Tab-separated table of C-alpha atoms and ligand atoms in Angstrom:
chain	number	residue	atom	x	y	z
G	1	UNK	CA	127.114	-82.598	-40.280
G	2	UNK	CA	123.988	-81.602	-42.143
G	3	UNK	CA	124.673	-78.888	-44.719
G	4	UNK	CA	122.119	-76.105	-45.372
G	5	UNK	CA	121.693	-75.942	-49.108
G	6	UNK	CA	119.218	-72.981	-49.072
G	7	UNK	CA	118.149	-70.424	-46.515
G	8	UNK	CA	115.451	-67.996	-47.261
G	9	UNK	CA	113.469	-65.464	-45.224
G	10	UNK	CA	109.651	-66.065	-45.728
G	11	UNK	CA	108.298	-63.382	-43.426
G	12	UNK	CA	109.344	-61.399	-40.356
G	13	UNK	CA	111.026	-63.932	-37.966
G	14	UNK	CA	110.093	-66.918	-40.264
G	15	UNK	CA	112.771	-68.667	-42.301
G	16	UNK	CA	112.852	-71.665	-44.652
G	17	UNK	CA	115.900	-73.925	-45.060
G	18	UNK	CA	116.646	-76.914	-47.269
G	19	UNK	CA	118.994	-79.295	-45.378
G	20	UNK	CA	121.013	-82.124	-46.850
G	21	UNK	CA	119.888	-85.066	-44.801
G	22	UNK	CA	119.450	-88.078	-47.010
G	23	UNK	CA	118.524	-90.644	-44.327
G	24	UNK	CA	115.747	-88.443	-42.914
G	25	UNK	CA	114.562	-87.619	-46.437
G	26	UNK	CA	114.265	-91.243	-47.421
G	27	UNK	CA	112.099	-92.140	-44.452
G	28	UNK	CA	110.031	-89.016	-43.373
G	29	UNK	CA	106.321	-88.736	-43.952
G	30	UNK	CA	104.033	-85.729	-43.767
G	31	UNK	CA	103.266	-84.859	-40.075
G	32	UNK	CA	106.588	-85.908	-38.726
G	33	UNK	CA	109.253	-83.695	-37.154
G	34	UNK	CA	113.107	-83.487	-36.724
G	35	UNK	CA	115.277	-82.350	-33.888
G	36	UNK	CA	118.118	-80.105	-34.765
G	37	UNK	CA	121.242	-79.038	-32.859
G	38	UNK	CA	123.481	-76.316	-34.052
G	39	UNK	CA	126.629	-77.536	-32.297
G	40	UNK	CA	127.659	-79.784	-29.445
G	41	UNK	CA	126.441	-77.388	-26.745
G	42	UNK	CA	123.266	-76.307	-28.603
G	43	UNK	CA	119.853	-76.835	-27.388
G	44	UNK	CA	117.740	-79.515	-29.067
G	45	UNK	CA	114.976	-77.789	-31.084
G	46	UNK	CA	112.104	-79.756	-32.563
G	47	UNK	CA	110.973	-78.490	-36.057
G	48	UNK	CA	108.196	-79.850	-38.271
G	49	UNK	CA	109.064	-81.100	-41.745
G	50	UNK	CA	107.684	-78.815	-44.293
G	51	UNK	CA	108.789	-80.670	-47.380
G	52	UNK	CA	111.309	-83.377	-48.553
G	53	UNK	CA	112.929	-84.539	-51.744
G	54	UNK	CA	113.913	-88.203	-51.518
G	55	UNK	CA	116.051	-88.091	-54.687
G	56	UNK	CA	117.995	-84.960	-53.753
G	57	UNK	CA	118.169	-86.152	-50.177
G	58	UNK	CA	116.902	-82.880	-48.785
G	59	UNK	CA	114.416	-81.990	-45.970
G	60	UNK	CA	112.847	-78.484	-45.846
G	61	UNK	CA	112.334	-76.958	-42.376
G	62	UNK	CA	110.618	-73.741	-41.427
G	63	UNK	CA	111.751	-71.943	-38.204
G	64	UNK	CA	110.012	-69.171	-36.415
G	65	UNK	CA	112.086	-67.128	-33.970
G	66	UNK	CA	110.622	-67.563	-30.495
G	67	UNK	CA	113.759	-67.555	-28.386
G	68	UNK	CA	117.548	-67.360	-28.357
G	69	UNK	CA	118.035	-70.881	-29.978
G	70	UNK	CA	115.572	-70.471	-32.813
G	71	UNK	CA	117.095	-67.042	-33.499
G	72	UNK	CA	120.540	-68.663	-33.842
G	73	UNK	CA	119.134	-71.171	-36.317
G	74	UNK	CA	117.602	-68.459	-38.444
G	75	UNK	CA	120.893	-66.628	-38.545
G	76	UNK	CA	122.565	-69.599	-40.264
G	77	UNK	CA	123.292	-69.398	-43.985
G	78	UNK	CA	123.487	-71.680	-46.955
G	79	UNK	CA	126.813	-73.529	-46.742
G	80	UNK	CA	126.801	-73.787	-42.934
G	81	UNK	CA	125.728	-76.996	-41.289
G	82	UNK	CA	123.812	-78.418	-38.333
G	83	UNK	CA	125.685	-80.648	-35.899
G	84	UNK	CA	122.663	-82.986	-35.541
G	85	UNK	CA	119.531	-83.476	-37.563
G	86	UNK	CA	117.602	-86.312	-35.924
G	87	UNK	CA	114.542	-87.865	-37.346
G	88	UNK	CA	111.920	-88.505	-38.626
G	89	UNK	CA	110.177	-88.407	-35.237
G	90	UNK	CA	106.554	-88.442	-34.203
G	91	UNK	CA	103.794	-90.192	-35.914
G	92	UNK	CA	102.909	-89.576	-39.559
G	93	UNK	CA	99.705	-87.839	-40.411
G	94	UNK	CA	96.639	-89.978	-39.751
G	95	UNK	CA	95.307	-89.236	-43.228
G	96	UNK	CA	98.117	-90.838	-45.182
G	97	UNK	CA	97.695	-94.038	-43.121
G	98	UNK	CA	94.108	-94.298	-44.452
G	99	UNK	CA	92.881	-96.619	-47.091
G	100	UNK	CA	93.225	-94.817	-50.404
G	101	UNK	CA	89.754	-95.662	-51.779
G	102	UNK	CA	87.999	-94.220	-48.726
G	103	UNK	CA	90.418	-91.185	-48.638
G	104	UNK	CA	89.535	-90.332	-52.270
G	105	UNK	CA	85.837	-90.085	-51.311
G	106	UNK	CA	86.454	-87.609	-48.513
G	107	UNK	CA	86.090	-83.838	-48.688
G	108	UNK	CA	89.027	-82.542	-46.719
G	109	UNK	CA	89.553	-79.034	-45.257
G	110	UNK	CA	92.928	-77.813	-43.970
G	111	UNK	CA	93.163	-74.745	-41.764
G	112	UNK	CA	96.662	-73.262	-41.306
G	113	UNK	CA	97.432	-70.410	-39.139
G	114	UNK	CA	100.786	-68.445	-39.380
G	115	UNK	CA	103.735	-70.797	-39.349
G	116	UNK	CA	101.248	-73.720	-39.188
G	117	UNK	CA	101.206	-73.480	-43.033
G	118	UNK	CA	104.586	-75.346	-42.868
G	119	UNK	CA	103.316	-78.696	-41.458
G	120	UNK	CA	100.099	-78.415	-43.461
G	121	UNK	CA	102.000	-78.191	-46.845
G	122	UNK	CA	103.387	-81.705	-47.016
G	123	UNK	CA	100.053	-83.241	-46.154
G	124	UNK	CA	98.265	-81.230	-48.902
G	125	UNK	CA	101.024	-82.021	-51.360
G	126	UNK	CA	100.951	-85.744	-50.500
G	127	UNK	CA	97.130	-85.800	-50.990
G	128	UNK	CA	97.488	-83.924	-54.338
G	129	UNK	CA	100.100	-86.463	-55.590
G	130	UNK	CA	97.620	-89.299	-54.689
G	131	UNK	CA	94.732	-87.646	-56.521
G	132	UNK	CA	93.046	-85.857	-53.560
G	133	UNK	CA	92.564	-82.161	-53.862
G	134	UNK	CA	91.826	-80.622	-50.474
G	135	UNK	CA	90.530	-77.135	-49.590
G	136	UNK	CA	93.034	-75.135	-47.786
G	137	UNK	CA	92.644	-71.991	-45.665
G	138	UNK	CA	95.929	-70.168	-44.879
G	139	UNK	CA	95.465	-67.376	-42.250
G	140	UNK	CA	97.967	-64.785	-41.026
G	141	UNK	CA	97.790	-61.485	-38.986
G	142	UNK	CA	98.766	-59.358	-41.946
G	143	UNK	CA	99.648	-59.592	-45.648
G	144	UNK	CA	103.387	-59.692	-44.829
G	145	UNK	CA	102.900	-62.637	-42.564
G	146	UNK	CA	101.332	-64.935	-45.230
G	147	UNK	CA	103.814	-67.769	-46.021
G	148	UNK	CA	104.053	-70.534	-48.635
G	149	UNK	CA	101.205	-69.197	-50.705
G	150	UNK	CA	102.729	-70.088	-54.156
G	151	UNK	CA	103.721	-73.579	-53.052
G	152	UNK	CA	100.368	-74.157	-51.413
G	153	UNK	CA	98.499	-72.875	-54.497
G	154	UNK	CA	100.037	-75.527	-56.653
G	155	UNK	CA	98.912	-78.428	-54.582
G	156	UNK	CA	95.615	-77.241	-53.003
G	157	UNK	CA	92.213	-77.903	-54.648
G	158	UNK	CA	91.109	-74.398	-53.534
G	159	UNK	CA	93.257	-72.036	-51.631
G	160	UNK	CA	91.700	-69.336	-49.422
G	161	UNK	CA	94.059	-66.677	-47.887
G	162	UNK	CA	92.789	-64.756	-44.874
G	163	UNK	CA	94.286	-61.942	-42.940
G	164	UNK	CA	93.117	-60.861	-39.561
G	165	UNK	CA	93.484	-57.152	-40.563
G	166	UNK	CA	92.121	-57.528	-44.023
G	167	UNK	CA	95.178	-56.344	-45.842
G	168	UNK	CA	95.162	-59.392	-48.157
G	169	UNK	CA	92.685	-62.083	-49.228
G	170	UNK	CA	89.558	-62.534	-47.130
G	171	UNK	CA	89.278	-60.408	-44.093
G	172	UNK	CA	89.027	-61.738	-40.463
G	173	UNK	CA	89.947	-64.835	-38.605
G	174	UNK	CA	90.143	-68.317	-40.289
G	175	UNK	CA	86.972	-69.331	-38.528
G	176	UNK	CA	85.003	-66.768	-40.549
G	177	UNK	CA	86.165	-68.523	-43.767
G	178	UNK	CA	85.300	-71.996	-42.369
G	179	UNK	CA	81.827	-70.593	-41.811
G	180	UNK	CA	81.665	-69.168	-45.188
G	181	UNK	CA	82.702	-72.449	-46.845
G	182	UNK	CA	80.323	-74.544	-44.907
G	183	UNK	CA	77.316	-72.284	-44.463
G	184	UNK	CA	77.402	-70.154	-47.567
G	185	UNK	CA	79.194	-72.407	-50.117
G	186	UNK	CA	77.495	-75.603	-48.784
G	187	UNK	CA	80.681	-77.586	-48.479
G	188	UNK	CA	80.192	-80.686	-46.456
G	189	UNK	CA	83.680	-81.658	-45.125
G	190	UNK	CA	84.301	-85.078	-43.716
G	191	UNK	CA	87.367	-84.076	-41.846
G	192	UNK	CA	89.298	-80.862	-40.942
G	193	UNK	CA	92.995	-80.592	-40.073
G	194	UNK	CA	93.810	-77.443	-38.173
G	195	UNK	CA	97.424	-76.440	-37.446
G	196	UNK	CA	98.571	-73.188	-36.049
G	197	UNK	CA	98.684	-71.190	-32.762
G	198	UNK	CA	96.853	-72.972	-30.002
G	199	UNK	CA	94.256	-70.230	-29.670
G	200	UNK	CA	93.423	-70.655	-33.301
G	201	UNK	CA	93.185	-74.430	-32.957
G	202	UNK	CA	90.886	-74.056	-30.000
G	203	UNK	CA	88.469	-71.767	-31.789
G	204	UNK	CA	88.489	-73.831	-35.009
G	205	UNK	CA	87.724	-76.897	-32.849
G	206	UNK	CA	84.880	-75.223	-31.020
G	207	UNK	CA	83.340	-74.336	-34.333
G	208	UNK	CA	83.841	-77.704	-36.097
G	209	UNK	CA	82.464	-79.455	-33.055
G	210	UNK	CA	79.292	-77.392	-33.476
G	211	UNK	CA	79.218	-78.207	-37.136
G	212	UNK	CA	79.969	-81.915	-36.606
G	213	UNK	CA	83.107	-82.090	-38.624
G	214	UNK	CA	85.812	-84.415	-36.985
G	215	UNK	CA	88.971	-82.340	-36.564
G	216	UNK	CA	92.642	-83.307	-36.220
G	217	UNK	CA	95.091	-80.790	-34.639
G	218	UNK	CA	98.856	-80.880	-34.410
G	219	UNK	CA	100.273	-79.909	-30.986
G	220	UNK	CA	103.732	-78.964	-32.315
G	221	UNK	CA	103.640	-75.488	-30.666
G	222	UNK	CA	103.994	-76.987	-27.141
G	223	UNK	CA	107.027	-79.130	-27.815
G	224	UNK	CA	110.261	-78.198	-26.178
G	225	UNK	CA	112.928	-80.907	-26.469
G	226	UNK	CA	110.859	-83.465	-28.444
G	227	UNK	CA	112.307	-86.388	-26.448
G	228	UNK	CA	109.369	-87.387	-24.213
G	229	UNK	CA	111.528	-86.511	-21.180
G	230	UNK	CA	111.087	-82.776	-20.411
G	231	UNK	CA	107.290	-82.999	-19.852
G	232	UNK	CA	106.469	-79.733	-21.559
G	233	UNK	CA	104.187	-81.269	-24.115
G	234	UNK	CA	102.028	-83.245	-21.660
G	235	UNK	CA	98.385	-82.718	-22.442
G	236	UNK	CA	95.016	-84.025	-21.602
G	237	UNK	CA	93.213	-85.722	-24.487
G	238	UNK	CA	89.747	-86.897	-23.432
G	239	UNK	CA	90.396	-89.103	-20.350
G	240	UNK	CA	94.013	-89.687	-21.233
G	241	UNK	CA	97.360	-87.981	-20.638
G	242	UNK	CA	99.423	-87.817	-23.805
G	243	UNK	CA	102.760	-86.368	-24.825
G	244	UNK	CA	102.720	-84.448	-28.071
G	245	UNK	CA	106.262	-85.431	-29.088
G	246	UNK	CA	105.783	-89.249	-28.512
G	247	UNK	CA	102.156	-89.877	-28.928
G	248	UNK	CA	101.475	-87.179	-31.490
G	249	UNK	CA	101.904	-84.558	-32.663
G	250	UNK	CA	98.352	-85.077	-34.081
G	251	UNK	CA	95.299	-85.570	-31.913
G	252	UNK	CA	91.556	-85.459	-32.059
G	253	UNK	CA	90.984	-81.727	-31.662
G	254	UNK	CA	87.612	-82.139	-30.039
G	255	UNK	CA	89.190	-84.053	-27.198
G	256	UNK	CA	92.164	-81.788	-26.487
G	257	UNK	CA	92.031	-79.528	-23.364
G	258	UNK	CA	93.518	-76.468	-25.066
G	259	UNK	CA	93.030	-74.237	-21.957
G	260	UNK	CA	95.086	-76.508	-19.884
G	261	UNK	CA	97.762	-76.969	-22.640
G	262	UNK	CA	98.023	-73.153	-23.109
G	263	UNK	CA	98.344	-72.629	-19.303
G	264	UNK	CA	101.025	-75.263	-19.077
G	265	UNK	CA	103.096	-74.005	-21.968
G	266	UNK	CA	102.949	-70.505	-20.495
G	267	UNK	CA	104.106	-71.837	-17.040
G	268	UNK	CA	106.789	-73.878	-18.676
G	269	UNK	CA	108.461	-70.743	-20.091
G	270	UNK	CA	109.668	-69.640	-16.543
G	271	UNK	CA	111.930	-71.617	-14.187
G	272	UNK	CA	109.523	-71.020	-11.294
G	273	UNK	CA	106.631	-72.368	-13.475
G	274	UNK	CA	108.592	-75.496	-14.413
G	275	UNK	CA	109.297	-76.165	-10.681
G	276	UNK	CA	105.579	-75.824	-9.906
G	277	UNK	CA	104.637	-78.197	-12.776
G	278	UNK	CA	107.093	-80.711	-11.362
G	279	UNK	CA	105.395	-80.588	-7.986
G	280	UNK	CA	101.995	-81.117	-9.421
G	281	UNK	CA	103.171	-84.297	-11.219
Z	1	FES	FE1	109.545	-82.646	-23.974
Z	1	FES	FE2	107.546	-83.818	-25.259
Z	1	FES	S1	108.639	-82.025	-25.818
Z	1	FES	S2	108.341	-84.341	-23.449
């Protein structure tokens, strides 16, 4: 059993938990995910790792309520425990695999949308601890939906908060702030990492492609069981078919077919849709 040491509400329907899972904590790297199960009969839910403390043996996860199972997770309190906490799974972030000398010369921009701030945080923190301070944009619909601002502020080189409705920080979509940083501030980024809702990643990629900035995206949002078996996270990346949970979750954003991925994940939500997808495969 994997005990919850802390459970905290970050925003409406978004919760953070510190879970005692020493084996996962000792091996995990930024970009990876875990699969949790509440009890023997529970569904397997893939969740990205938001932080980890190897000495304390804890892993921090952030859950957004999107259905019955995720809602059950968010109702759990400190002192309760998960039946399973499997991981680390998926590939570590490409950035941390790079040669340190070339990484230190790079100007890096992270764009996080909504709950996407959770998988962005450990990457920014890792870079900061290795002497690389990245620029970070955290976007949310409204002021109340901005998460992890304090934590991110401590590890980001420059942090820009944006809200779609202008209730906090810069006003408008994250893409407006990308344009501001590049066109008005004259920043020349070597790479952009965008993680958030698929529609956000799509528009960030359209913009960075125009600007000539290589962009990595994380396809966490389309994962369902995280095992490589359900087929929900199948996606077209350039000429290849990939599975987000096995081959990713990170991919070259300029090669991902977002329209197809969004359509697929919509279809996957209904039984009829899943049957149709099976026929097509
Ligand atoms: Fe099911 Fe990847 S999430 S195959």
